[in-house]
Short mmCIF file of C-alpha atoms in Angstrom, two decimals:
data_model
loop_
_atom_site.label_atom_id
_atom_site.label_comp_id
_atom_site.label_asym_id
_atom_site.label_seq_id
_atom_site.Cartn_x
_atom_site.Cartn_y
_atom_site.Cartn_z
CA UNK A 396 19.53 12.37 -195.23
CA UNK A 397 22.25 10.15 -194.03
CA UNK A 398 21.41 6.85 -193.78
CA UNK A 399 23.69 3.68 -191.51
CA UNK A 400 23.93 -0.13 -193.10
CA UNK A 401 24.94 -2.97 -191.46
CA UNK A 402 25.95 -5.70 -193.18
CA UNK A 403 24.99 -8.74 -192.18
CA UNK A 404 22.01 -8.63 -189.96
CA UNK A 405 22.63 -11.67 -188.23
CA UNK A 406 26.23 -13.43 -187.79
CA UNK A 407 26.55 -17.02 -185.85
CA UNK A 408 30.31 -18.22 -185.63
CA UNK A 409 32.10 -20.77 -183.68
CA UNK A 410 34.23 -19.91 -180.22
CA UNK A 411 37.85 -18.44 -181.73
CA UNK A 412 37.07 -17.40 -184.56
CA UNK A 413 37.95 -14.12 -186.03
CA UNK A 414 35.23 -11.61 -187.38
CA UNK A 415 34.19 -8.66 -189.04
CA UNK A 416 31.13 -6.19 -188.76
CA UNK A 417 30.55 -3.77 -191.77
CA UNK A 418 28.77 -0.41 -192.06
CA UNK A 419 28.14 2.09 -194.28
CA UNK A 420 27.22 5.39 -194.86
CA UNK A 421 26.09 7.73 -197.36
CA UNK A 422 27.19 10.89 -196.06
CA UNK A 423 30.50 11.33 -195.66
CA UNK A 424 30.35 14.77 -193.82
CA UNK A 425 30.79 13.29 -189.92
CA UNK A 426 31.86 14.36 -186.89
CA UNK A 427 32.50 10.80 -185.89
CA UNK A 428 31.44 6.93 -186.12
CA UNK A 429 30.87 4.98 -183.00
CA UNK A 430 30.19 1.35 -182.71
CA UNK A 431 27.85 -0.31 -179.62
CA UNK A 432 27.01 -3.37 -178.28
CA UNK A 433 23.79 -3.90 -176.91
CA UNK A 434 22.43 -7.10 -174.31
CA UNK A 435 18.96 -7.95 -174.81
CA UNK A 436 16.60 -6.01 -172.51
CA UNK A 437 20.08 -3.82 -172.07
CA UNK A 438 20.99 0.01 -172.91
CA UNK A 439 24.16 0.57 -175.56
CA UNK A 440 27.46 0.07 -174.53
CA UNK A 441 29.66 1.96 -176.12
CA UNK A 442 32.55 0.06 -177.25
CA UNK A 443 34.93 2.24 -179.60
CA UNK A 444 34.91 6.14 -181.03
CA UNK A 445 36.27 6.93 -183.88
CA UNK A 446 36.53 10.40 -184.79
CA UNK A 447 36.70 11.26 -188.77
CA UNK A 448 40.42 12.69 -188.72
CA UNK A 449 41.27 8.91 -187.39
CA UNK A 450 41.83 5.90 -189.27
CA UNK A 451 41.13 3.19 -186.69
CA UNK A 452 40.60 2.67 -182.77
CA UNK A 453 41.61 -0.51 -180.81
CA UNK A 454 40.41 -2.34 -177.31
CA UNK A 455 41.50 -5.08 -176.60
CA UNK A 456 40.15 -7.78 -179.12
CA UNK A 457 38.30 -4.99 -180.85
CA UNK A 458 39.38 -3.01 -183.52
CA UNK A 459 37.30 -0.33 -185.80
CA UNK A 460 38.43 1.22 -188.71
CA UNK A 461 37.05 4.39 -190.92
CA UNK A 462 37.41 5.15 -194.75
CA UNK A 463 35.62 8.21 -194.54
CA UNK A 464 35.81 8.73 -198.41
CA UNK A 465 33.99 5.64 -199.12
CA UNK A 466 31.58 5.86 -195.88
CA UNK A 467 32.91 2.74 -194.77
CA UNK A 468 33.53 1.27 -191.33
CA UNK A 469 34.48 -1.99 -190.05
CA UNK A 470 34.75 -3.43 -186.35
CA UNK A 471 37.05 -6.53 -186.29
CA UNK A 472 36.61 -8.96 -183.22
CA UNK A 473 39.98 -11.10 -182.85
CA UNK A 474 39.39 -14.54 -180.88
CA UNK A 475 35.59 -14.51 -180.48
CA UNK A 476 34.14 -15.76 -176.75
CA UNK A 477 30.93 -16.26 -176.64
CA UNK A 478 30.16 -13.59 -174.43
CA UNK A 479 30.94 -11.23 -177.31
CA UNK A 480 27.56 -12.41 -178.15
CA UNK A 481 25.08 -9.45 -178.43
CA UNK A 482 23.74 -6.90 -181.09
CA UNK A 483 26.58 -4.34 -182.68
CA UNK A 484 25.29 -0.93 -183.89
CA UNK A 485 27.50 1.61 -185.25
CA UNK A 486 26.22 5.41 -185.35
CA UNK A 487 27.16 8.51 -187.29
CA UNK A 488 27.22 11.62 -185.95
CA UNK A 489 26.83 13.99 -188.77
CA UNK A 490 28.34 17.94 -189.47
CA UNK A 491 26.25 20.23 -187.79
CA UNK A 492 22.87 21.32 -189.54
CA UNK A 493 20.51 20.70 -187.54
CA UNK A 494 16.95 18.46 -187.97
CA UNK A 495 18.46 15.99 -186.03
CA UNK A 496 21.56 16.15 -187.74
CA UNK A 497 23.44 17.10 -184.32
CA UNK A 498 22.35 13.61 -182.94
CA UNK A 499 23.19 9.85 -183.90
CA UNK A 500 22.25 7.99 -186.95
CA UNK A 501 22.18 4.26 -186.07
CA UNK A 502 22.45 1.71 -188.06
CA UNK A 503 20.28 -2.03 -187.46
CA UNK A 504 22.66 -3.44 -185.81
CA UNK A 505 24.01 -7.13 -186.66
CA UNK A 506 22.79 -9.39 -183.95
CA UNK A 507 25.89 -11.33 -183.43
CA UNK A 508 26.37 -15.05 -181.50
CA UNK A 509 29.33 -16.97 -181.15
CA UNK A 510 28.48 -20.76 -180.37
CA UNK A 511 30.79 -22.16 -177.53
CA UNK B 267 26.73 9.89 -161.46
CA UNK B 268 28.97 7.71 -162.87
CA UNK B 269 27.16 7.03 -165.75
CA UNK B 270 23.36 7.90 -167.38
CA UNK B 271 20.51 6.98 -165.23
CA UNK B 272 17.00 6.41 -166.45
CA UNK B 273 13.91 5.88 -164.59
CA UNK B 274 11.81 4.09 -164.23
CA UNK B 275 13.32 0.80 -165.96
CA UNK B 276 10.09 -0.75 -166.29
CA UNK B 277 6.75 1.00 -166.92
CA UNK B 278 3.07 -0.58 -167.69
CA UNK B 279 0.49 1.81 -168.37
CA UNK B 280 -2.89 1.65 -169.52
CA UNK B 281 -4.09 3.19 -173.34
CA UNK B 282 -5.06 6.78 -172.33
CA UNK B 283 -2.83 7.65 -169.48
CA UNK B 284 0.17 9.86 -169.60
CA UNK B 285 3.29 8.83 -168.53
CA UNK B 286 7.16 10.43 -167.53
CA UNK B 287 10.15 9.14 -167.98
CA UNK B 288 13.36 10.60 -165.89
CA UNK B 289 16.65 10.68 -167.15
CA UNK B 290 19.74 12.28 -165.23
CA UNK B 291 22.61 12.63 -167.43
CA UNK B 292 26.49 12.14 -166.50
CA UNK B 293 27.48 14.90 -164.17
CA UNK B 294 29.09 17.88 -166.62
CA UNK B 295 27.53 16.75 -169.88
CA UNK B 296 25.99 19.04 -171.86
CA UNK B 297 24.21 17.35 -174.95
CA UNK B 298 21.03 15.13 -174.04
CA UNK B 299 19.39 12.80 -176.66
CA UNK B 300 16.30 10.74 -176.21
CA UNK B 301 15.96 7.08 -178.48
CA UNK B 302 13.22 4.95 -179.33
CA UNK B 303 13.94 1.51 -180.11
CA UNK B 304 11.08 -0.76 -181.01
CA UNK B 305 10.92 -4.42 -181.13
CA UNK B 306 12.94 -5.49 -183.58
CA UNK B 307 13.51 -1.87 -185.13
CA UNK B 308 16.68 0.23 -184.75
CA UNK B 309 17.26 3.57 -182.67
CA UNK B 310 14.66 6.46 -183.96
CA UNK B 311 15.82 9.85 -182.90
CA UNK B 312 13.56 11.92 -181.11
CA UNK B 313 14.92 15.00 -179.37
CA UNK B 314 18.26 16.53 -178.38
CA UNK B 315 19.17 19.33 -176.24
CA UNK B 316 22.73 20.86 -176.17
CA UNK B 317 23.65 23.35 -173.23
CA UNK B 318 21.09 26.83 -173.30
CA UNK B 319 19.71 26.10 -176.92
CA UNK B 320 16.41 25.43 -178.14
CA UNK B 321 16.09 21.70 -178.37
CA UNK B 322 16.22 19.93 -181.40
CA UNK B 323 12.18 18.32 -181.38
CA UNK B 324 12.14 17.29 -184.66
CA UNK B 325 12.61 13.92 -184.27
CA UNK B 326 9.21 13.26 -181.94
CA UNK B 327 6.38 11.66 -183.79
CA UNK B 328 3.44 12.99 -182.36
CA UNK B 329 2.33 16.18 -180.14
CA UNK B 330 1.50 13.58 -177.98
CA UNK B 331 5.46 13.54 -177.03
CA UNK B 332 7.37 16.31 -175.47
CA UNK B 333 10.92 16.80 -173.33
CA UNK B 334 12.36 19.25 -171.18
CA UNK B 335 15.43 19.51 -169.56
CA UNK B 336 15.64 21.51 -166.08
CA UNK B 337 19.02 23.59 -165.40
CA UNK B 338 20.81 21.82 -167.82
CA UNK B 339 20.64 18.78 -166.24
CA UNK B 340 18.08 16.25 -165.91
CA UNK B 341 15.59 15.88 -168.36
CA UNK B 342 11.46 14.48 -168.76
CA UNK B 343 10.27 12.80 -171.32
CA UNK B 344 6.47 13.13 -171.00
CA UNK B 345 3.54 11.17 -173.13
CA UNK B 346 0.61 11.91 -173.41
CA UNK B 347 -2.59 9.79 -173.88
CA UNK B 348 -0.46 6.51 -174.54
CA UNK B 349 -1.18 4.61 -177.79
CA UNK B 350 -0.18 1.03 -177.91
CA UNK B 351 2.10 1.73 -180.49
CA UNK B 352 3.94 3.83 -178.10
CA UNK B 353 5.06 0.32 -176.18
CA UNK B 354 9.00 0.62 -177.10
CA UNK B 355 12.14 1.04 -174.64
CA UNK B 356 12.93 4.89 -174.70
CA UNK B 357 17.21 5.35 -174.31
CA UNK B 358 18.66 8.23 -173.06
CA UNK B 359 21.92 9.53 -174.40
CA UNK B 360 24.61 12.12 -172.92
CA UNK B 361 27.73 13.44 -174.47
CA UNK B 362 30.21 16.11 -172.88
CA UNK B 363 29.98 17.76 -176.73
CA UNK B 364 28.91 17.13 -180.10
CA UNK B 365 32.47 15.99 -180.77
CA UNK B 366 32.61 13.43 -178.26
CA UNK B 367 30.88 9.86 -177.78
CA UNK B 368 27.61 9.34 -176.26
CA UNK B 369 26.72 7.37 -173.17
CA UNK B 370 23.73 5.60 -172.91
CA UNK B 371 21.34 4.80 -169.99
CA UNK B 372 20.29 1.36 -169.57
CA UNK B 373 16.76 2.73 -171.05
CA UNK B 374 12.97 2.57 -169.63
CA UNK B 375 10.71 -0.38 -171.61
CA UNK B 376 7.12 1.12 -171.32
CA UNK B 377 4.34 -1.04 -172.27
CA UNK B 378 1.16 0.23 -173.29
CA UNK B 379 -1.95 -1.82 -172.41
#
C-alpha cells in the first residue's frame, strides 16, 4: 500500500526567506506526484504536476522536483510572502491496479506560515 | 464550468437524516474522485469513477455511503442515516485522465448534529 510523508508538519519562517517542503513515498511505481495548497475552510489548489518521466516543474517562485528511485519529492518556495501561507499536500497517483490505486494518495500536508 | 463545483458548501444535518452532496465536474473530464478530509486528518479516498466503468467503491467506509455519477457527468454523493462522525468536508476531484492532474472543488463541510 503506498503510503505519502511530509516532512515537517508544521513550518513558520520569516517574510523572504527561502524554503523547502519534503515528501516521500514508498512506492515508486507512479503515474505522477502533484503538490497542493490548501486555505483553511478552502478546497486544494493545485499548484504543480509532475509526471514520473520528469525531473522537476517550475511556477513562478515554486519549484518541485522528483527522484522517483528514492520516492522523493521536494517543493522549493524562493522569496516567501506571507500569503504563501497555507497547508502544502503532495499526492501520488499510483500505476494502475485498482483498490483505489487509480486515485490520489495524499500526504498530511505541512501547514506552512510565513511571519511578515 | 470553468472549474469543479460542489454543492452545497455548507450543510447541517441532524443524527439520522440522509443527506446529498452534488458535484459537477469540469466540462470534458472523465475521472471523478470523492475526498474526505476530517479535522485535522488528511484526504481519505472514497470512490472514483473513470468514463463507462464500474466505480472504484472501495474506499467508502460504511454502506451507509454511496455515489453515482449520471451520463458521465455530474455525480451524488448520498449518506445515509448521518453519524456524527460523518461531520468532515467531502472534496470532489476531476481529471481529464488518469495521467493528468486533478482539480478540486472548493468541497461541502457537513456537520452532523
Amino acid at each position: 500500500k503506498q503510503e505519502v510523508t511530509q516532512i515537517p508538519a508544521a513550518l513558520s519562517v520569516p517574510e523572504g526567506e527561502n524554503l523547502v517542503l519534503n515528501c516521500s513515498f514508498t512506492d515508486s511505481a507512479i503515474y505522477n506526484l502533484q503538490w497542493f495548497r490548501q486555505d483553511p475552510g478552502k478546497g486544494l489548489t493545485s499548484l504543480l504536476l509532475i509526471q514520473s518521466s520528469q525531473r522537476e516543474q517550475t511556477s513562478g517562485r515554486l519549484n518541485a522536483s522528483l527522484d522517483k528511485s528514492s520516492g522523493r519529492s521536494t517543493l522549493y518556495i524562493a522569496a516567501s510572502q506571507p500569503g504563501d501561507s497555507a497547508t502544502y499536500l503532495c499526492a501520488v497517483r499510483l500505476l494502475g491496479g485498482g483498490g483505489g490505486a487509480d486515485g490520489l494518495t495524499f500526504g498530511k500536508g505541512t501547514h506552512l506560515i510565513i511571519q511578515p | 464550468g470553468a472549474g469543479v463545483s460542489q454543492s452545497p458548501s455548507n450543510k447541517v444535518t441532524e443524527k439520522g437524516k440522509d443527506v446529498e452532496l452534488r458535484c459537477d465536474p469540469i466540462s470534458g473530464h472523465t475521472a471523478l474522485y470523492w475526498y474526505r478530509q476530517s479535522l485535522g486528518q488528511g484526504l481519505e479516498f472514497l470512490i472514483y469513477f473513470q468514463g463507462n466503468s464500474a466505480p472504484d467503491k472501495s474506499g467508502l467506509p460504511s454502506d451507509r455511503f454511496s455515489a453515482e455519477r449520471t451520463g458521465g457527468s455530474v455525480s451524488t454523493l448520498t449518506i445515509q442515516r448521518t453519524q456524527q462522525e460523518d461531520s468532515a468536508v467531502y472534496l470532489c476531484a476531476s481529471s481529464l485522465a488518469v495521467t493528468r492532474g486533478a482539480f478540486f472543488g472548493q468541497g461541502t463541510r457537513l456537520t452532523v448534529v
